[in-house]
Amino acid sequence: MKRKAEGYTRLSISVVMFTLACLMPNTWSIILVSFVALYSLVSGLIRIKS
């Protein structure tokens, strides 16, 4: 149960990070934040599935 809760937390964090990336003016910061958010999204989905 703890793993699923952590997975949902990671999904929530990734949504917030993608939203912040849309508001950033610098291209490199958008790429960096989107990459970290993508990692958080994938790891969250993996934790929910297992």
CSV table of N, CA and C in Angstrom, one decimal:
chain,number,residue,atom,x,y,z
A,1,MET,N,0.8,-1.2,0.0
A,1,MET,CA,0.0,0.0,0.0
A,1,MET,C,0.9,1.3,0.0
A,2,LYS,N,2.0,1.2,0.7
A,2,LYS,CA,2.9,2.3,0.8
A,2,LYS,C,3.5,2.6,-0.6
A,3,ARG,N,3.8,1.6,-1.4
A,3,ARG,CA,4.3,1.8,-2.7
A,3,ARG,C,3.3,2.5,-3.6
A,4,LYS,N,2.1,2.2,-3.5
A,4,LYS,CA,1.0,2.8,-4.4
A,4,LYS,C,0.9,4.3,-4.0
A,5,ALA,N,0.9,4.6,-2.7
A,5,ALA,CA,0.8,5.9,-2.2
A,5,ALA,C,2.0,6.8,-2.7
A,6,GLU,N,3.2,6.2,-2.7
A,6,GLU,CA,4.3,6.9,-3.2
A,6,GLU,C,4.2,7.1,-4.7
A,7,GLY,N,3.6,6.1,-5.4
A,7,GLY,CA,3.4,6.2,-6.9
A,7,GLY,C,2.5,7.4,-7.2
A,8,TYR,N,1.4,7.5,-6.4
A,8,TYR,CA,0.4,8.6,-6.7
A,8,TYR,C,1.0,9.9,-6.3
A,9,THR,N,1.9,10.0,-5.3
A,9,THR,CA,2.6,11.2,-5.0
A,9,THR,C,3.5,11.6,-6.1
A,10,ARG,N,4.2,10.6,-6.7
A,10,ARG,CA,5.1,11.0,-7.8
A,10,ARG,C,4.4,11.4,-9.0
A,11,LEU,N,3.2,10.9,-9.3
A,11,LEU,CA,2.3,11.3,-10.4
A,11,LEU,C,1.9,12.8,-10.2
A,12,SER,N,1.5,13.1,-9.0
A,12,SER,CA,1.1,14.5,-8.6
A,12,SER,C,2.2,15.4,-8.8
A,13,ILE,N,3.4,15.0,-8.4
A,13,ILE,CA,4.6,15.9,-8.5
A,13,ILE,C,4.9,16.1,-10.0
A,14,SER,N,4.8,15.1,-10.8
A,14,SER,CA,5.1,15.2,-12.2
A,14,SER,C,4.1,16.2,-12.9
A,15,VAL,N,2.8,16.1,-12.5
A,15,VAL,CA,1.8,17.0,-13.1
A,15,VAL,C,2.2,18.5,-12.8
A,16,VAL,N,2.6,18.7,-11.5
A,16,VAL,CA,3.0,20.1,-11.1
A,16,VAL,C,4.2,20.5,-11.9
A,17,MET,N,5.2,19.6,-12.0
A,17,MET,CA,6.4,20.0,-12.7
A,17,MET,C,6.1,20.3,-14.2
A,18,PHE,N,5.3,19.5,-14.9
A,18,PHE,CA,4.9,19.8,-16.3
A,18,PHE,C,4.2,21.2,-16.4
A,19,THR,N,3.4,21.5,-15.4
A,19,THR,CA,2.7,22.8,-15.4
A,19,THR,C,3.7,23.9,-15.2
A,20,LEU,N,4.7,23.8,-14.3
A,20,LEU,CA,5.7,24.8,-14.1
A,20,LEU,C,6.6,24.9,-15.4
A,21,ALA,N,6.8,23.8,-16.0
A,21,ALA,CA,7.6,23.9,-17.3
A,21,ALA,C,7.0,24.7,-18.3
A,22,CYS,N,5.7,24.7,-18.4
A,22,CYS,CA,4.9,25.5,-19.4
A,22,CYS,C,5.1,27.0,-19.1
A,23,LEU,N,5.3,27.4,-17.9
A,23,LEU,CA,5.4,28.8,-17.5
A,23,LEU,C,6.8,29.3,-17.6
A,24,MET,N,7.8,28.5,-17.8
A,24,MET,CA,9.2,28.9,-17.8
A,24,MET,C,9.6,29.5,-19.1
A,25,PRO,N,10.4,30.6,-19.1
A,25,PRO,CA,10.8,31.3,-20.3
A,25,PRO,C,12.0,30.7,-21.0
A,26,ASN,N,12.9,30.1,-20.3
A,26,ASN,CA,14.1,29.6,-20.8
A,26,ASN,C,13.9,28.2,-21.4
A,27,THR,N,14.5,27.9,-22.6
A,27,THR,CA,14.3,26.6,-23.2
A,27,THR,C,15.0,25.5,-22.4
A,28,TRP,N,16.2,25.8,-21.9
A,28,TRP,CA,17.0,24.8,-21.2
A,28,TRP,C,16.3,24.4,-19.9
A,29,SER,N,15.7,25.3,-19.2
A,29,SER,CA,15.0,25.0,-18.0
A,29,SER,C,13.8,24.2,-18.3
A,30,ILE,N,13.1,24.5,-19.4
A,30,ILE,CA,11.9,23.7,-19.8
A,30,ILE,C,12.3,22.2,-20.0
A,31,ILE,N,13.5,22.1,-20.7
A,31,ILE,CA,13.9,20.7,-21.1
A,31,ILE,C,14.3,20.0,-19.8
A,32,LEU,N,15.0,20.6,-18.9
A,32,LEU,CA,15.5,20.0,-17.7
A,32,LEU,C,14.3,19.6,-16.8
A,33,VAL,N,13.4,20.5,-16.6
A,33,VAL,CA,12.2,20.2,-15.7
A,33,VAL,C,11.3,19.2,-16.4
A,34,SER,N,11.2,19.2,-17.7
A,34,SER,CA,10.3,18.2,-18.3
A,34,SER,C,11.0,16.8,-18.2
A,35,PHE,N,12.3,16.7,-18.3
A,35,PHE,CA,13.0,15.5,-18.2
A,35,PHE,C,12.8,14.9,-16.8
A,36,VAL,N,12.9,15.7,-15.8
A,36,VAL,CA,12.7,15.2,-14.4
A,36,VAL,C,11.3,14.8,-14.2
A,37,ALA,N,10.3,15.6,-14.7
A,37,ALA,CA,8.9,15.3,-14.6
A,37,ALA,C,8.6,14.0,-15.3
A,38,LEU,N,9.2,13.8,-16.5
A,38,LEU,CA,9.0,12.5,-17.2
A,38,LEU,C,9.5,11.3,-16.4
A,39,TYR,N,10.6,11.5,-15.7
A,39,TYR,CA,11.2,10.4,-14.9
A,39,TYR,C,10.2,10.1,-13.7
A,40,SER,N,9.7,11.2,-13.1
A,40,SER,CA,8.8,11.1,-12.0
A,40,SER,C,7.5,10.4,-12.5
A,41,LEU,N,7.0,10.7,-13.6
A,41,LEU,CA,5.8,10.1,-14.2
A,41,LEU,C,6.0,8.6,-14.4
A,42,VAL,N,7.1,8.3,-15.0
A,42,VAL,CA,7.3,6.8,-15.4
A,42,VAL,C,7.5,6.0,-14.1
A,43,SER,N,8.3,6.6,-13.1
A,43,SER,CA,8.6,5.8,-11.9
A,43,SER,C,7.3,5.7,-11.1
A,44,GLY,N,6.4,6.8,-11.1
A,44,GLY,CA,5.2,6.7,-10.4
A,44,GLY,C,4.3,5.6,-11.0
A,45,LEU,N,4.2,5.5,-12.3
A,45,LEU,CA,3.4,4.5,-13.0
A,45,LEU,C,3.9,3.1,-12.7
A,46,ILE,N,5.2,3.0,-12.6
A,46,ILE,CA,5.8,1.7,-12.3
A,46,ILE,C,5.5,1.2,-10.9
A,47,ARG,N,5.5,2.2,-10.0
A,47,ARG,CA,5.2,1.9,-8.6
A,47,ARG,C,3.7,1.5,-8.4
A,48,ILE,N,2.9,2.2,-9.1
A,48,ILE,CA,1.4,1.9,-9.0
A,48,ILE,C,1.1,0.5,-9.6
A,49,LYS,N,1.8,0.1,-10.7
A,49,LYS,CA,1.5,-1.2,-11.4
A,49,LYS,C,2.0,-2.3,-10.5
A,50,SER,N,3.1,-2.1,-9.8
A,50,SER,CA,3.7,-3.3,-9.0
A,50,SER,C,3.2,-3.4,-7.6
